[in-house]
Amino acid sequence: MPIGVSYMGTKRQLAQYVAATSSVTDDGPFLDLFAGICAASQAIGSTRPIWCNDAQTFSHNVASAFFCSQTGPSTVVDLTPKIAGFYEKNKSALTERFSDLLQDEQTALDQVSIANLEKCHATFPYFEDNLNTQKKRSALHRRPATFPYRLFSMTYAGTYLSLNQCLEIDSLRYALDRAKLERKIEQDDHRWACLALCEAIAKCSPTTGHFAQFLVPKESNKSRYFLLRKKSIWREWLKVISTYTPVGTASWRSENRAYCKDALELVARFRFLKSKPTFIYADPPYTDDQYSRYYHLYETLLHYDYPRTTAKARYREGRFNSAFSTKLKVRQSFEKMIGMTGELGSTLMISYPPNGLLKDSEIEIPKLLKQHFKKVNRVVKISHQHSSMGASKGIERHAVTEMLFLASQK
Ligand SMILES: C[S@@+](CC[C@H](N)C(=O)[O-])C[C@H]1O[C@@H](n2cnc3c(N)ncnc32)[C@H](O)[C@@H]1O
């Protein structure tokens, strides 16, 4: 089963068109250039080699796990005895450290009291609170394996998650790292488990499916908010991990690749390499909403690097900014991407809506394609449900018109 998180702009509906079109083109590697949660690659499956790329570490890990890992996740029965001792060790250390705060939080949650919970939130630790804690964060940034793990507890408690949930996340991450270090689990298992932890975070956080901002408790969301705050990350993690299965066979997956690069850099690099993709699917972002702002919690969980965080939403510093989501750079980015893929000789398929950040895309994309490819078609123009998930445009699911363009050299 694929990863069960909501992801902005994922192309579950369009994926079948991409798969059907690519199936009648030359064999060879299919490059999902802006893979997200790999909907198009999933639809294509093991019919040809799959190469996935995305600038976000989370997406890169999704691609690595589902398309490149040698084994699926171990069963819960195998995995839990290998990590339970480490988990308890970190959790006890943090529980001792934050015992009063945890007690107050539990009381407020039991009372279902917004006022008392907000009082707790105001007292929870945050690395950026003062110079002293900032220095501690910097030291941990240099030595992230320091015991006890406490990145989430000291960064997100009382925002996207409860303090207790943050303790569970830190302790699970500690347990997984220790188990890997002591060779009780392999790299593949570690990756599956970290992805499951991302999904457990999504299932426990009262957000609209992303982390651009956190919700505060109100009378209107009270019952859902308190319900989610009381959920156990550990229990959700156990439920999630057993749902994952990699795509195809291990020998097919060993031929696949997962990149974590800027799309333009990657395409530029292929010009000098012998092995090139034969089909490139480009599904760039359509709006000025930067993905790194929406999924920063997953990035931080996966990097576990004690980043400096800023703004009310506590975004990680130095997050990736896509030129495709930047008004002044989007046209130039399309020009570069189309020009360079034209040089590769690969078939290129682009999905984009008529009203995206690139102005007049319905005219401009085929115009650019015709400058660099011999044959250009618009494969389809359809309306489908797009998950903007309360992004800056404010609507959760709405119908968007999406176009698929196909360009080839023969
Ligand atoms: C519209 S989503 C792709 C959704 C994907 N097709 C799916 O079905 O899940 C765009 C993706 O492009 C990635 N992205 C944005 N700019 C990028 C860039 N310059 N290079 C690589 N990836 C980029 C984002 O992180 C995001 O995952």
Short mmCIF file of N, CA, C and O in Angstrom, two decimals, residues 82-94 140 143-153 166-182 184-185 190 193-194 197 234 237 301-302 304 306:
data_model
loop_
_atom_site.label_atom_id
_atom_site.label_comp_id
_atom_site.label_asym_id
_atom_site.label_seq_id
_atom_site.Cartn_x
_atom_site.Cartn_y
_atom_site.Cartn_z
N LYS A 82 13.20 -5.20 19.14
CA LYS A 82 14.53 -4.64 18.84
C LYS A 82 14.64 -3.19 19.26
O LYS A 82 15.74 -2.66 19.40
N ILE A 83 13.51 -2.51 19.38
CA ILE A 83 13.60 -1.07 19.68
C ILE A 83 12.97 -0.67 21.02
O ILE A 83 13.22 0.43 21.51
N ALA A 84 12.15 -1.56 21.61
CA ALA A 84 11.37 -1.17 22.80
C ALA A 84 12.25 -0.67 23.95
O ALA A 84 11.92 0.34 24.59
N GLY A 85 13.39 -1.33 24.19
CA GLY A 85 14.26 -0.94 25.31
C GLY A 85 14.82 0.46 25.11
O GLY A 85 14.82 1.29 26.02
N PHE A 86 15.27 0.75 23.88
CA PHE A 86 15.81 2.09 23.59
C PHE A 86 14.71 3.15 23.73
O PHE A 86 14.94 4.24 24.24
N TYR A 87 13.55 2.80 23.23
CA TYR A 87 12.40 3.72 23.29
C TYR A 87 12.11 4.10 24.75
O TYR A 87 12.02 5.28 25.10
N GLU A 88 12.02 3.07 25.60
CA GLU A 88 11.70 3.32 27.02
C GLU A 88 12.79 4.16 27.68
O GLU A 88 12.50 5.03 28.49
N LYS A 89 14.05 3.90 27.29
CA LYS A 89 15.17 4.64 27.92
C LYS A 89 15.05 6.14 27.63
O LYS A 89 15.14 6.98 28.54
N ASN A 90 14.82 6.50 26.37
CA ASN A 90 14.71 7.93 26.02
C ASN A 90 13.45 8.54 26.64
O ASN A 90 13.47 9.65 27.18
N LYS A 91 12.36 7.76 26.59
CA LYS A 91 11.08 8.28 27.09
C LYS A 91 11.18 8.54 28.59
O LYS A 91 10.71 9.57 29.09
N SER A 92 11.82 7.63 29.35
CA SER A 92 11.93 7.84 30.81
C SER A 92 12.76 9.07 31.10
O SER A 92 12.41 9.86 31.98
N ALA A 93 13.87 9.24 30.34
CA ALA A 93 14.72 10.41 30.60
C ALA A 93 13.94 11.71 30.37
O ALA A 93 14.02 12.65 31.16
N LEU A 94 13.15 11.74 29.28
CA LEU A 94 12.39 12.97 28.98
C LEU A 94 11.23 13.14 29.96
O LEU A 94 10.91 14.27 30.37
N LEU A 140 23.35 20.92 20.07
CA LEU A 140 22.70 19.67 19.62
C LEU A 140 22.73 19.55 18.10
O LEU A 140 22.81 18.45 17.56
N ARG A 143 25.83 18.00 17.45
CA ARG A 143 25.91 16.60 17.93
C ARG A 143 24.51 16.05 18.12
O ARG A 143 24.03 15.85 19.23
N PRO A 144 23.79 15.80 17.00
CA PRO A 144 22.37 15.42 17.11
C PRO A 144 22.11 14.07 17.77
O PRO A 144 20.99 13.79 18.18
N ALA A 145 23.17 13.24 17.91
CA ALA A 145 22.95 11.92 18.53
C ALA A 145 23.05 11.97 20.05
O ALA A 145 23.02 10.94 20.72
N THR A 146 23.15 13.18 20.62
CA THR A 146 23.24 13.33 22.08
C THR A 146 21.98 12.76 22.75
O THR A 146 20.87 13.02 22.30
N PHE A 147 22.20 12.02 23.84
CA PHE A 147 21.07 11.48 24.61
C PHE A 147 20.64 12.48 25.69
O PHE A 147 21.51 13.10 26.29
N PRO A 148 19.36 12.62 25.98
CA PRO A 148 18.22 12.05 25.28
C PRO A 148 17.87 12.87 24.05
O PRO A 148 18.10 14.08 24.02
N TYR A 149 17.30 12.20 23.03
CA TYR A 149 16.79 12.92 21.87
C TYR A 149 15.64 13.82 22.35
O TYR A 149 14.75 13.37 23.06
N ARG A 150 15.63 15.09 21.93
CA ARG A 150 14.60 16.01 22.42
C ARG A 150 14.22 17.09 21.41
O ARG A 150 13.68 18.12 21.77
N LEU A 151 14.53 16.86 20.14
CA LEU A 151 14.26 17.88 19.12
C LEU A 151 12.77 18.28 19.08
O LEU A 151 12.43 19.46 19.14
N PHE A 152 11.88 17.29 18.97
CA PHE A 152 10.46 17.62 18.85
C PHE A 152 9.92 18.20 20.15
O PHE A 152 9.14 19.15 20.14
N SER A 153 10.35 17.63 21.29
CA SER A 153 9.84 18.10 22.59
C SER A 153 10.17 19.56 22.81
O SER A 153 9.39 20.30 23.42
N CYS A 166 5.28 14.56 21.38
CA CYS A 166 6.65 14.93 20.99
C CYS A 166 7.67 14.01 21.66
O CYS A 166 8.65 13.59 21.03
N LEU A 167 7.40 13.69 22.94
CA LEU A 167 8.30 12.76 23.65
C LEU A 167 8.33 11.41 22.95
O LEU A 167 9.40 10.78 22.81
N GLU A 168 7.16 10.98 22.50
CA GLU A 168 7.08 9.67 21.82
C GLU A 168 7.87 9.72 20.50
O GLU A 168 8.57 8.76 20.16
N ILE A 169 7.74 10.83 19.78
CA ILE A 169 8.44 10.95 18.49
C ILE A 169 9.96 10.93 18.71
O ILE A 169 10.68 10.17 18.06
N ASP A 170 10.42 11.75 19.64
CA ASP A 170 11.87 11.78 19.93
C ASP A 170 12.35 10.39 20.36
O ASP A 170 13.44 9.96 19.94
N SER A 171 11.55 9.71 21.16
CA SER A 171 12.00 8.43 21.70
C SER A 171 12.00 7.36 20.62
O SER A 171 12.88 6.49 20.60
N LEU A 172 11.02 7.41 19.72
CA LEU A 172 11.01 6.45 18.61
C LEU A 172 12.20 6.68 17.69
O LEU A 172 12.87 5.75 17.26
N ARG A 173 12.46 7.96 17.40
CA ARG A 173 13.59 8.26 16.51
C ARG A 173 14.91 7.81 17.17
O ARG A 173 15.78 7.25 16.52
N TYR A 174 15.02 8.04 18.47
CA TYR A 174 16.22 7.57 19.19
C TYR A 174 16.34 6.05 19.08
O TYR A 174 17.41 5.52 18.76
N ALA A 175 15.22 5.37 19.33
CA ALA A 175 15.23 3.90 19.32
C ALA A 175 15.63 3.37 17.94
O ALA A 175 16.43 2.43 17.83
N LEU A 176 15.12 3.99 16.90
CA LEU A 176 15.43 3.53 15.54
C LEU A 176 16.90 3.76 15.21
O LEU A 176 17.56 2.90 14.62
N ASP A 177 17.41 4.92 15.60
CA ASP A 177 18.83 5.23 15.33
C ASP A 177 19.75 4.27 16.09
O ASP A 177 20.73 3.77 15.55
N ARG A 178 19.41 4.03 17.36
CA ARG A 178 20.25 3.12 18.16
C ARG A 178 20.21 1.71 17.59
O ARG A 178 21.24 1.04 17.47
N ALA A 179 19.00 1.27 17.24
CA ALA A 179 18.86 -0.10 16.72
C ALA A 179 19.65 -0.26 15.42
O ALA A 179 20.26 -1.29 15.17
N LYS A 180 19.66 0.81 14.61
CA LYS A 180 20.42 0.74 13.35
C LYS A 180 21.93 0.73 13.66
O LYS A 180 22.67 -0.07 13.10
N LEU A 181 22.32 1.61 14.57
CA LEU A 181 23.74 1.69 14.94
C LEU A 181 24.25 0.36 15.48
O LEU A 181 25.37 -0.05 15.20
N GLU A 182 23.42 -0.31 16.26
CA GLU A 182 23.85 -1.58 16.86
C GLU A 182 23.51 -2.77 15.96
O GLU A 182 23.51 -3.91 16.40
N LYS A 184 20.82 -3.95 14.83
CA LYS A 184 19.65 -4.78 15.11
C LYS A 184 18.63 -4.64 13.98
O LYS A 184 17.80 -5.50 13.77
N ILE A 185 18.66 -3.50 13.29
CA ILE A 185 17.80 -3.31 12.12
C ILE A 185 18.65 -2.77 10.96
O ILE A 185 19.68 -2.13 11.18
N HIS A 190 14.92 0.99 8.87
CA HIS A 190 15.00 2.31 9.50
C HIS A 190 14.18 3.31 8.67
O HIS A 190 13.40 4.10 9.20
N ALA A 193 10.44 2.73 8.92
CA ALA A 193 9.96 3.12 10.25
C ALA A 193 9.88 4.64 10.37
O ALA A 193 8.94 5.17 10.98
N CYS A 194 10.85 5.35 9.78
CA CYS A 194 10.82 6.83 9.84
C CYS A 194 9.65 7.36 9.02
O CYS A 194 8.98 8.33 9.41
N LEU A 197 6.62 6.98 10.92
CA LEU A 197 6.56 8.00 11.96
C LEU A 197 6.02 9.32 11.39
O LEU A 197 5.22 10.02 12.04
N TRP A 234 3.03 6.20 19.29
CA TRP A 234 3.55 4.82 19.23
C TRP A 234 2.50 3.89 18.64
O TRP A 234 2.79 3.10 17.74
N TRP A 237 1.91 4.60 14.98
CA TRP A 237 3.09 4.16 14.23
C TRP A 237 3.03 2.64 13.98
O TRP A 237 3.27 2.18 12.87
N LEU A 301 11.88 15.73 10.95
CA LEU A 301 11.91 14.38 11.53
C LEU A 301 12.96 13.52 10.81
O LEU A 301 13.73 12.79 11.43
N LEU A 302 13.01 13.66 9.49
CA LEU A 302 13.93 12.81 8.72
C LEU A 302 15.38 13.26 8.86
O LEU A 302 16.28 12.45 8.97
N TYR A 304 16.52 15.12 11.40
CA TYR A 304 16.77 15.13 12.86
C TYR A 304 18.07 15.89 13.19
O TYR A 304 19.00 15.37 13.79
N TYR A 306 18.18 19.29 14.56
CA TYR A 306 18.01 20.44 15.45
C TYR A 306 18.19 21.77 14.69
O TYR A 306 19.10 22.56 15.00
#
